[in-house]
Amino acid sequence: MDYTLLGNTDIRVSKVCLGTMTYGDQNTQADANDQLDYALSQGINFIDTAEMYPVPPRAETVTRTETILGHWIKTKPRDSFILASKIAGPRRGMHWIRGGPSGLDRDNIRAAVHDSLQRLQTDYLDLSYLHWPERNVPMFGQYQFDPLAELDKDGNPIAWVSMQAQLEALDELIKEGKIRAIGLSNEQPWGLMEFLRIAKERNLPRVAALQNCYNLMNRGMEFGMTEVLYREGISLMAYSPLAFGHLTGKYVDDPQAVGRVTQFLGYAQRYKKPGVPEASKRYTALARAHGLSPTQLALSFVYHRWFVGSTVIGATSMTQLAENVSSYFVKLNADVLAEIEQIHLTMMNPAP
């Protein structure tokens, strides 16, 4: 396994990161223990979770993932892995997360980290993300910015907690030893640059990592954000590299195959868009024409992009996890990469 530094920090993380968002719903404690032990045995030292997991989020399962992970953590030396979790921001309908946080203010940020540490049975997080921006931005399958969403029903601007206040709260936690580094997730170029500007001007913590969606069907990161990552030294932690299973080929072979798409109907609107089935067929056919599995093609592409620091993978079975990890050692040749670009140029980003 290869390793890289997390942004501008001295935190060394594996190029493959184990995601845990199925623990507590699709996976049991025993499943989780097996996956985590296997990941460490393969040189993966980076584990990703969130207070709202498992996904899809529901009142009856929220926080289970961190609790399950905590049972495993207490049996391991804490310095044997790097642990990241995420702080949920305000979002309509998710009242079961800390009573439905009104914003990413100091009290909510501190409560989120405190509660995560308790469930995870650890004294600190190596990386703490803001799971999504508080302000109005397109995310989770939305792709158009809507200025009208800045206003309430009476036409007045909706207030949101300033980025400076968010950074000040995170700075306190760093100084207290509760977190080592900070990251953003589901963020846009303006937001990342604004966080960086304020941090520089106010001597506040600098963002080290960005966790955004990136896969063969969603390459929006390449429109503007990659330059920011390069010039500012930010690590991209790519999530959803298999596009909710659409890039494994299983739904091409059988649209009713068992998986998150068929188990959680109506979830993940990003992959309900009309171009997704045809893109799945074309990338699946490309992989098989070159003697690769669709999973190998999709994962290798993301794993080895120059701007990807680490890729977050997840699995519901050990067979899936083993293929995901071994795919890191598959390198796509120039012909395959050229054919990927041809598909991309003819049906660009069907799942923004």
mmCIF file of C-alpha atoms in Angstrom:
data_model
loop_
_atom_site.group_PDB
_atom_site.id
_atom_site.type_symbol
_atom_site.label_atom_id
_atom_site.label_comp_id
_atom_site.label_asym_id
_atom_site.label_seq_id
_atom_site.Cartn_x
_atom_site.Cartn_y
_atom_site.Cartn_z
ATOM 1 C CA MET A 1 0.000 0.000 0.000
ATOM 2 C CA ASP A 2 1.134 3.539 -0.738
ATOM 3 C CA TYR A 3 0.819 6.463 1.655
ATOM 4 C CA THR A 4 0.566 10.228 1.408
ATOM 5 C CA LEU A 5 0.522 13.215 3.722
ATOM 6 C CA LEU A 6 -2.838 14.677 4.610
ATOM 7 C CA GLY A 7 -2.732 18.160 3.105
ATOM 8 C CA ASN A 8 -0.277 20.397 4.901
ATOM 9 C CA THR A 9 -0.096 18.182 7.996
ATOM 10 C CA ASP A 10 2.356 15.495 9.078
ATOM 11 C CA ILE A 11 -0.463 12.904 9.204
ATOM 12 C CA ARG A 12 0.418 9.963 6.946
ATOM 13 C CA VAL A 13 -2.573 8.167 5.437
ATOM 14 C CA SER A 14 -2.969 5.203 3.107
ATOM 15 C CA LYS A 15 -4.073 5.888 -0.459
ATOM 16 C CA VAL A 16 -7.092 3.681 0.228
ATOM 17 C CA CYS A 17 -9.434 4.648 3.076
ATOM 18 C CA LEU A 18 -11.976 2.266 4.599
ATOM 19 C CA GLY A 19 -15.459 3.765 4.723
ATOM 20 C CA THR A 20 -17.896 2.497 7.351
ATOM 21 C CA MET A 21 -21.311 3.881 6.419
ATOM 22 C CA THR A 22 -22.896 0.402 6.169
ATOM 23 C CA TYR A 23 -22.049 -0.573 9.751
ATOM 24 C CA GLY A 24 -25.162 -0.810 11.872
ATOM 25 C CA ASP A 25 -27.564 -1.347 8.988
ATOM 26 C CA GLN A 26 -26.213 -3.672 6.300
ATOM 27 C CA ASN A 27 -23.262 -4.850 8.391
ATOM 28 C CA THR A 28 -23.122 -6.203 11.943
ATOM 29 C CA GLN A 29 -20.470 -5.714 14.613
ATOM 30 C CA ALA A 30 -18.845 -9.000 13.579
ATOM 31 C CA ASP A 31 -18.822 -7.930 9.915
ATOM 32 C CA ALA A 32 -17.258 -4.625 10.868
ATOM 33 C CA ASN A 33 -14.563 -6.284 12.970
ATOM 34 C CA ASP A 34 -13.642 -8.565 10.069
ATOM 35 C CA GLN A 35 -13.494 -5.683 7.584
ATOM 36 C CA LEU A 36 -11.446 -3.452 9.846
ATOM 37 C CA ASP A 37 -8.956 -6.189 10.710
ATOM 38 C CA TYR A 38 -8.604 -7.102 7.046
ATOM 39 C CA ALA A 39 -8.040 -3.479 6.051
ATOM 40 C CA LEU A 40 -5.249 -3.064 8.577
ATOM 41 C CA SER A 41 -3.675 -6.317 7.398
ATOM 42 C CA GLN A 42 -3.559 -4.880 3.879
ATOM 43 C CA GLY A 43 -1.770 -1.717 4.966
ATOM 44 C CA ILE A 44 -4.840 0.512 5.102
ATOM 45 C CA ASN A 45 -4.442 2.811 8.102
ATOM 46 C CA PHE A 46 -7.203 5.336 7.319
ATOM 47 C CA ILE A 47 -10.790 4.852 8.597
ATOM 48 C CA ASP A 48 -13.684 7.159 7.743
ATOM 49 C CA THR A 49 -16.977 7.529 9.599
ATOM 50 C CA ALA A 50 -19.584 10.160 10.547
ATOM 51 C CA GLU A 51 -21.986 10.880 13.363
ATOM 52 C CA MET A 52 -25.012 10.445 11.076
ATOM 53 C CA TYR A 53 -23.983 6.997 9.748
ATOM 54 C CA PRO A 54 -25.185 4.438 8.728
ATOM 55 C CA VAL A 55 -26.502 5.640 5.379
ATOM 56 C CA PRO A 56 -29.230 6.193 4.433
ATOM 57 C CA PRO A 57 -29.748 8.108 7.679
ATOM 58 C CA ARG A 58 -32.719 7.155 9.798
ATOM 59 C CA ALA A 59 -33.819 7.974 13.330
ATOM 60 C CA GLU A 60 -33.616 4.331 14.428
ATOM 61 C CA THR A 61 -30.039 3.779 13.221
ATOM 62 C CA VAL A 62 -28.276 7.146 13.510
ATOM 63 C CA THR A 63 -24.889 6.992 15.340
ATOM 64 C CA ARG A 64 -24.777 3.173 15.258
ATOM 65 C CA THR A 65 -21.747 3.191 12.990
ATOM 66 C CA GLU A 66 -19.594 5.160 15.410
ATOM 67 C CA THR A 67 -20.756 2.926 18.279
ATOM 68 C CA ILE A 68 -19.802 -0.229 16.378
ATOM 69 C CA LEU A 69 -16.486 1.290 15.368
ATOM 70 C CA GLY A 70 -15.831 2.243 18.990
ATOM 71 C CA HIS A 71 -16.124 -1.363 20.142
ATOM 72 C CA TRP A 72 -13.377 -2.269 17.662
ATOM 73 C CA ILE A 73 -11.213 0.761 18.454
ATOM 74 C CA LYS A 74 -10.964 -0.055 22.146
ATOM 75 C CA THR A 75 -9.231 -3.342 21.250
ATOM 76 C CA LYS A 76 -6.499 -1.707 19.117
ATOM 77 C CA PRO A 77 -3.532 0.576 19.766
ATOM 78 C CA ARG A 78 -4.871 4.042 18.960
ATOM 79 C CA ASP A 79 -1.751 5.031 17.048
ATOM 80 C CA SER A 80 -2.137 2.100 14.631
ATOM 81 C CA PHE A 81 -4.722 3.902 12.476
ATOM 82 C CA ILE A 82 -5.894 7.343 11.384
ATOM 83 C CA LEU A 83 -9.515 8.135 12.240
ATOM 84 C CA ALA A 84 -11.797 10.665 10.555
ATOM 85 C CA SER A 85 -15.372 11.564 11.423
ATOM 86 C CA LYS A 86 -17.811 14.242 10.304
ATOM 87 C CA ILE A 87 -19.995 16.892 11.897
ATOM 88 C CA ALA A 88 -23.509 17.091 10.448
ATOM 89 C CA GLY A 89 -24.850 20.526 9.642
ATOM 90 C CA PRO A 90 -28.443 21.716 9.496
ATOM 91 C CA ARG A 91 -30.586 19.814 7.009
ATOM 92 C CA ARG A 92 -34.334 19.614 6.655
ATOM 93 C CA GLY A 93 -35.948 16.538 8.161
ATOM 94 C CA MET A 94 -32.928 15.238 10.074
ATOM 95 C CA HIS A 95 -34.222 16.180 13.520
ATOM 96 C CA TRP A 96 -32.730 13.060 15.116
ATOM 97 C CA ILE A 97 -29.158 14.396 14.831
ATOM 98 C CA ARG A 98 -28.571 16.444 17.965
ATOM 99 C CA GLY A 99 -32.220 17.542 17.903
ATOM 100 C CA GLY A 100 -31.858 18.955 14.406
ATOM 101 C CA PRO A 101 -28.912 21.398 14.619
ATOM 102 C CA SER A 102 -29.852 24.945 13.684
ATOM 103 C CA GLY A 103 -26.364 25.662 12.427
ATOM 104 C CA LEU A 104 -22.662 24.863 12.573
ATOM 105 C CA ASP A 105 -22.207 27.120 15.587
ATOM 106 C CA ARG A 106 -19.782 26.607 18.461
ATOM 107 C CA ASP A 107 -22.219 24.635 20.625
ATOM 108 C CA ASN A 108 -23.200 22.270 17.829
ATOM 109 C CA ILE A 109 -19.632 21.676 16.664
ATOM 110 C CA ARG A 110 -18.421 20.989 20.185
ATOM 111 C CA ALA A 111 -21.386 18.718 20.967
ATOM 112 C CA ALA A 112 -20.878 16.747 17.758
ATOM 113 C CA VAL A 113 -17.192 16.109 18.425
ATOM 114 C CA HIS A 114 -17.757 15.324 22.102
ATOM 115 C CA ASP A 115 -20.481 12.799 21.306
ATOM 116 C CA SER A 116 -18.457 11.201 18.497
ATOM 117 C CA LEU A 117 -15.483 10.727 20.805
ATOM 118 C CA GLN A 118 -17.702 9.073 23.393
ATOM 119 C CA ARG A 119 -19.168 6.639 20.884
ATOM 120 C CA LEU A 120 -15.803 5.955 19.245
ATOM 121 C CA GLN A 121 -14.189 5.348 22.648
ATOM 122 C CA THR A 122 -11.188 7.510 21.831
ATOM 123 C CA ASP A 123 -9.723 10.770 23.093
ATOM 124 C CA TYR A 124 -9.189 12.419 19.706
ATOM 125 C CA LEU A 125 -10.001 12.457 16.010
ATOM 126 C CA ASP A 126 -7.147 12.704 13.561
ATOM 127 C CA LEU A 127 -9.427 14.496 11.099
ATOM 128 C CA SER A 128 -12.760 16.205 11.660
ATOM 129 C CA TYR A 129 -14.861 17.215 8.645
ATOM 130 C CA LEU A 130 -17.803 19.559 8.361
ATOM 131 C CA HIS A 131 -20.045 17.032 6.591
ATOM 132 C CA TRP A 132 -21.719 19.619 4.362
ATOM 133 C CA PRO A 133 -21.823 23.420 4.198
ATOM 134 C CA GLU A 134 -24.359 25.247 6.279
ATOM 135 C CA ARG A 135 -24.949 27.834 3.588
ATOM 136 C CA ASN A 136 -27.035 27.315 0.463
ATOM 137 C CA VAL A 137 -25.061 25.183 -2.017
ATOM 138 C CA PRO A 138 -25.996 22.406 -4.459
ATOM 139 C CA MET A 139 -25.064 19.001 -3.034
ATOM 140 C CA PHE A 140 -26.035 15.311 -2.856
ATOM 141 C CA GLY A 141 -27.192 15.212 -6.473
ATOM 142 C CA GLN A 142 -28.201 18.825 -6.861
ATOM 143 C CA TYR A 143 -26.075 20.580 -9.439
ATOM 144 C CA GLN A 144 -27.442 24.090 -9.959
ATOM 145 C CA PHE A 145 -26.908 26.983 -7.557
ATOM 146 C CA ASP A 146 -30.235 28.665 -6.721
ATOM 147 C CA PRO A 147 -30.034 32.259 -5.401
ATOM 148 C CA LEU A 148 -33.678 32.111 -4.312
ATOM 149 C CA ALA A 149 -32.735 29.498 -1.739
ATOM 150 C CA GLU A 150 -30.886 32.298 0.052
ATOM 151 C CA LEU A 151 -34.248 33.775 1.076
ATOM 152 C CA ASP A 152 -36.942 32.725 3.521
ATOM 153 C CA LYS A 153 -40.651 32.597 2.635
ATOM 154 C CA ASP A 154 -40.930 36.342 3.279
ATOM 155 C CA GLY A 155 -38.034 37.169 0.959
ATOM 156 C CA ASN A 156 -35.552 37.953 3.736
ATOM 157 C CA PRO A 157 -31.960 36.672 3.623
ATOM 158 C CA ILE A 158 -31.448 33.495 5.646
ATOM 159 C CA ALA A 159 -28.728 33.893 8.259
ATOM 160 C CA TRP A 160 -25.983 31.274 8.555
ATOM 161 C CA VAL A 161 -23.083 30.857 10.942
ATOM 162 C CA SER A 162 -19.995 32.559 9.564
ATOM 163 C CA MET A 163 -17.047 30.504 8.392
ATOM 164 C CA GLN A 164 -14.900 32.414 10.862
ATOM 165 C CA ALA A 165 -17.084 31.254 13.750
ATOM 166 C CA GLN A 166 -16.926 27.684 12.487
ATOM 167 C CA LEU A 167 -13.126 27.826 12.290
ATOM 168 C CA GLU A 168 -12.882 29.390 15.748
ATOM 169 C CA ALA A 169 -14.879 26.500 17.226
ATOM 170 C CA LEU A 170 -12.655 23.961 15.473
ATOM 171 C CA ASP A 171 -9.561 25.853 16.641
ATOM 172 C CA GLU A 172 -10.648 25.427 20.255
ATOM 173 C CA LEU A 173 -10.976 21.685 19.756
ATOM 174 C CA ILE A 174 -7.521 21.466 18.179
ATOM 175 C CA LYS A 175 -5.986 23.357 21.086
ATOM 176 C CA GLU A 176 -7.767 21.026 23.508
ATOM 177 C CA GLY A 177 -6.310 17.990 21.724
ATOM 178 C CA LYS A 178 -9.702 16.684 20.617
ATOM 179 C CA ILE A 179 -8.926 16.894 16.887
ATOM 180 C CA ARG A 180 -5.667 17.088 14.938
ATOM 181 C CA ALA A 181 -6.763 18.430 11.542
ATOM 182 C CA ILE A 182 -9.885 19.723 9.822
ATOM 183 C CA GLY A 183 -11.576 19.021 6.524
ATOM 184 C CA LEU A 184 -14.604 19.978 4.468
ATOM 185 C CA SER A 185 -17.017 17.667 2.676
ATOM 186 C CA ASN A 186 -19.471 18.288 -0.180
ATOM 187 C CA GLU A 187 -17.938 21.735 -0.552
ATOM 188 C CA GLN A 188 -17.708 24.027 -3.584
ATOM 189 C CA PRO A 189 -14.679 26.035 -4.848
ATOM 190 C CA TRP A 190 -15.874 29.348 -3.405
ATOM 191 C CA GLY A 191 -16.418 27.820 0.013
ATOM 192 C CA LEU A 192 -13.027 26.120 0.135
ATOM 193 C CA MET A 193 -11.225 29.300 -0.909
ATOM 194 C CA GLU A 194 -13.161 31.367 1.620
ATOM 195 C CA PHE A 195 -12.256 28.989 4.448
ATOM 196 C CA LEU A 196 -8.610 29.208 3.374
ATOM 197 C CA ARG A 197 -8.701 33.014 3.154
ATOM 198 C CA ILE A 198 -10.223 33.446 6.605
ATOM 199 C CA ALA A 199 -7.823 30.932 8.150
ATOM 200 C CA LYS A 200 -4.846 32.859 6.753
ATOM 201 C CA GLU A 201 -6.134 36.283 7.784
ATOM 202 C CA ARG A 202 -7.253 35.237 11.282
ATOM 203 C CA ASN A 203 -4.534 32.683 12.070
ATOM 204 C CA LEU A 204 -7.098 29.906 12.317
ATOM 205 C CA PRO A 205 -6.799 26.218 11.365
ATOM 206 C CA ARG A 206 -6.208 25.571 7.688
ATOM 207 C CA VAL A 207 -8.310 23.018 5.820
ATOM 208 C CA ALA A 208 -6.203 19.919 5.148
ATOM 209 C CA ALA A 209 -8.649 17.713 3.247
ATOM 210 C CA LEU A 210 -11.708 17.866 1.033
ATOM 211 C CA GLN A 211 -14.046 14.868 0.816
ATOM 212 C CA ASN A 212 -16.221 15.141 -2.294
ATOM 213 C CA CYS A 213 -17.868 12.726 -4.694
ATOM 214 C CA TYR A 214 -15.639 11.670 -7.595
ATOM 215 C CA ASN A 215 -16.078 8.777 -10.009
ATOM 216 C CA LEU A 216 -16.329 7.981 -13.717
ATOM 217 C CA MET A 217 -19.870 9.356 -13.796
ATOM 218 C CA ASN A 218 -19.167 12.418 -11.681
ATOM 219 C CA ARG A 219 -15.986 14.249 -12.610
ATOM 220 C CA GLY A 220 -17.199 17.687 -11.643
ATOM 221 C CA MET A 221 -14.129 18.070 -9.437
ATOM 222 C CA GLU A 222 -12.132 18.607 -12.633
ATOM 223 C CA PHE A 223 -13.965 21.862 -13.389
ATOM 224 C CA GLY A 224 -12.103 24.372 -11.242
ATOM 225 C CA MET A 225 -11.603 22.495 -7.989
ATOM 226 C CA THR A 226 -8.497 20.546 -9.025
ATOM 227 C CA GLU A 227 -6.563 23.773 -9.534
ATOM 228 C CA VAL A 228 -7.534 24.867 -6.028
ATOM 229 C CA LEU A 229 -6.359 21.538 -4.615
ATOM 230 C CA TYR A 230 -3.049 21.779 -6.461
ATOM 231 C CA ARG A 231 -2.227 25.398 -5.638
ATOM 232 C CA GLU A 232 -3.393 25.219 -2.025
ATOM 233 C CA GLY A 233 -1.983 21.786 -1.161
ATOM 234 C CA ILE A 234 -5.315 20.229 -0.193
ATOM 235 C CA SER A 235 -5.854 16.459 -0.235
ATOM 236 C CA LEU A 236 -8.941 15.154 -2.024
ATOM 237 C CA MET A 237 -10.605 12.228 -0.281
ATOM 238 C CA ALA A 238 -12.780 10.868 -3.105
ATOM 239 C CA TYR A 239 -16.018 9.233 -2.037
ATOM 240 C CA SER A 240 -18.508 7.082 -3.986
ATOM 241 C CA PRO A 241 -15.874 5.810 -6.462
ATOM 242 C CA LEU A 242 -18.260 3.038 -7.573
ATOM 243 C CA ALA A 243 -21.228 5.390 -8.020
ATOM 244 C CA PHE A 244 -23.517 3.636 -5.540
ATOM 245 C CA GLY A 245 -22.735 0.312 -7.201
ATOM 246 C CA HIS A 246 -23.599 1.469 -10.721
ATOM 247 C CA LEU A 247 -19.963 1.111 -11.805
ATOM 248 C CA THR A 248 -19.666 -2.501 -10.634
ATOM 249 C CA GLY A 249 -21.681 -3.742 -13.601
ATOM 250 C CA LYS A 250 -24.148 -5.652 -11.426
ATOM 251 C CA TYR A 251 -27.135 -3.491 -12.371
ATOM 252 C CA VAL A 252 -26.200 -3.827 -16.041
ATOM 253 C CA ASP A 253 -26.366 -7.603 -15.717
ATOM 254 C CA ASP A 254 -29.481 -7.538 -13.519
ATOM 255 C CA PRO A 255 -31.369 -4.286 -12.776
ATOM 256 C CA GLN A 256 -32.872 -5.987 -9.691
ATOM 257 C CA ALA A 257 -29.558 -7.231 -8.293
ATOM 258 C CA VAL A 258 -29.252 -7.014 -4.508
ATOM 259 C CA GLY A 259 -27.558 -3.757 -3.575
ATOM 260 C CA ARG A 260 -28.107 -0.314 -2.170
ATOM 261 C CA VAL A 261 -29.998 0.800 -5.280
ATOM 262 C CA THR A 262 -32.653 -1.903 -4.871
ATOM 263 C CA GLN A 263 -32.636 -1.987 -1.073
ATOM 264 C CA PHE A 264 -33.031 1.745 -0.495
ATOM 265 C CA LEU A 265 -35.514 2.856 -3.127
ATOM 266 C CA GLY A 266 -35.634 6.585 -3.719
ATOM 267 C CA TYR A 267 -32.280 7.216 -2.062
ATOM 268 C CA ALA A 268 -29.226 8.737 -3.782
ATOM 269 C CA GLN A 269 -30.948 10.984 -6.299
ATOM 270 C CA ARG A 270 -27.576 11.697 -7.883
ATOM 271 C CA TYR A 271 -27.765 8.296 -9.569
ATOM 272 C CA LYS A 272 -31.419 8.521 -10.658
ATOM 273 C CA LYS A 273 -30.571 10.758 -13.587
ATOM 274 C CA PRO A 274 -31.370 9.558 -17.132
ATOM 275 C CA GLY A 275 -27.794 9.119 -18.373
ATOM 276 C CA VAL A 276 -26.695 6.786 -15.585
ATOM 277 C CA PRO A 277 -27.895 3.435 -17.049
ATOM 278 C CA GLU A 278 -26.236 4.032 -20.423
ATOM 279 C CA ALA A 279 -22.997 5.209 -18.790
ATOM 280 C CA SER A 280 -23.016 2.062 -16.644
ATOM 281 C CA LYS A 281 -23.352 -0.086 -19.775
ATOM 282 C CA ARG A 282 -20.553 1.669 -21.611
ATOM 283 C CA TYR A 283 -18.036 1.584 -18.774
ATOM 284 C CA THR A 284 -18.924 -2.039 -18.014
ATOM 285 C CA ALA A 285 -18.399 -3.008 -21.660
ATOM 286 C CA LEU A 286 -15.091 -1.116 -21.774
ATOM 287 C CA ALA A 287 -13.778 -2.929 -18.707
ATOM 288 C CA ARG A 288 -14.733 -6.365 -19.939
ATOM 289 C CA ALA A 289 -13.297 -5.720 -23.403
ATOM 290 C CA HIS A 290 -9.910 -5.214 -21.733
ATOM 291 C CA GLY A 291 -10.116 -8.201 -19.404
ATOM 292 C CA LEU A 292 -10.954 -6.122 -16.344
ATOM 293 C CA SER A 293 -13.891 -6.230 -13.988
ATOM 294 C CA PRO A 294 -16.006 -3.048 -14.017
ATOM 295 C CA THR A 295 -14.992 -2.542 -10.368
ATOM 296 C CA GLN A 296 -11.296 -2.679 -11.257
ATOM 297 C CA LEU A 297 -11.761 -0.117 -14.018
ATOM 298 C CA ALA A 298 -13.754 2.313 -11.893
ATOM 299 C CA LEU A 299 -11.583 2.082 -8.793
ATOM 300 C CA SER A 300 -8.217 2.118 -10.531
ATOM 301 C CA PHE A 301 -9.255 5.236 -12.420
ATOM 302 C CA VAL A 302 -10.003 7.114 -9.199
ATOM 303 C CA TYR A 303 -7.161 5.630 -7.145
ATOM 304 C CA HIS A 304 -4.501 6.893 -9.530
ATOM 305 C CA ARG A 305 -5.722 10.366 -10.473
ATOM 306 C CA TRP A 306 -2.972 12.845 -9.669
ATOM 307 C CA PHE A 307 -5.171 15.009 -7.424
ATOM 308 C CA VAL A 308 -6.680 12.204 -5.322
ATOM 309 C CA GLY A 309 -5.037 11.897 -1.924
ATOM 310 C CA SER A 310 -7.041 8.879 -0.759
ATOM 311 C CA THR A 311 -10.158 7.074 -1.958
ATOM 312 C CA VAL A 312 -12.933 6.072 0.439
ATOM 313 C CA ILE A 313 -14.163 2.555 -0.295
ATOM 314 C CA GLY A 314 -16.937 0.584 1.360
ATOM 315 C CA ALA A 315 -18.324 -2.915 1.092
ATOM 316 C CA THR A 316 -21.034 -5.118 2.533
ATOM 317 C CA SER A 317 -19.093 -8.370 2.070
ATOM 318 C CA MET A 318 -15.504 -9.460 2.458
ATOM 319 C CA THR A 319 -15.470 -10.564 -1.188
ATOM 320 C CA GLN A 320 -16.337 -7.028 -2.274
ATOM 321 C CA LEU A 321 -13.791 -5.526 0.083
ATOM 322 C CA ALA A 322 -11.009 -7.793 -1.166
ATOM 323 C CA GLU A 323 -11.701 -6.821 -4.790
ATOM 324 C CA ASN A 324 -11.842 -3.148 -3.885
ATOM 325 C CA VAL A 325 -8.472 -3.295 -2.138
ATOM 326 C CA SER A 326 -6.758 -5.421 -4.784
ATOM 327 C CA SER A 327 -7.974 -3.015 -7.474
ATOM 328 C CA TYR A 328 -5.462 -0.498 -6.143
ATOM 329 C CA PHE A 329 -2.714 -2.567 -7.748
ATOM 330 C CA VAL A 330 -4.402 -2.538 -11.177
ATOM 331 C CA LYS A 331 -2.958 0.144 -13.451
ATOM 332 C CA LEU A 332 -4.927 1.243 -16.509
ATOM 333 C CA ASN A 333 -2.899 1.534 -19.693
ATOM 334 C CA ALA A 334 -2.962 4.485 -22.081
ATOM 335 C CA ASP A 335 -5.442 2.833 -24.446
ATOM 336 C CA VAL A 336 -7.971 2.218 -21.674
ATOM 337 C CA LEU A 337 -7.569 5.755 -20.343
ATOM 338 C CA ALA A 338 -8.090 7.158 -23.843
ATOM 339 C CA GLU A 339 -11.298 5.157 -24.248
ATOM 340 C CA ILE A 340 -12.506 6.394 -20.874
ATOM 341 C CA GLU A 341 -12.019 9.951 -22.100
ATOM 342 C CA GLN A 342 -14.011 9.249 -25.261
ATOM 343 C CA ILE A 343 -16.946 7.982 -23.211
ATOM 344 C CA HIS A 344 -16.606 10.946 -20.871
ATOM 345 C CA LEU A 345 -16.610 13.451 -23.730
ATOM 346 C CA THR A 346 -19.702 11.928 -25.325
ATOM 347 C CA MET A 347 -21.721 11.656 -22.095
ATOM 348 C CA MET A 348 -20.087 13.969 -19.596
ATOM 349 C CA ASN A 349 -20.938 13.640 -15.909
ATOM 350 C CA PRO A 350 -24.315 11.858 -16.062
ATOM 351 C CA ALA A 351 -24.464 11.819 -12.249
ATOM 352 C CA PRO A 352 -23.438 15.320 -11.102
#
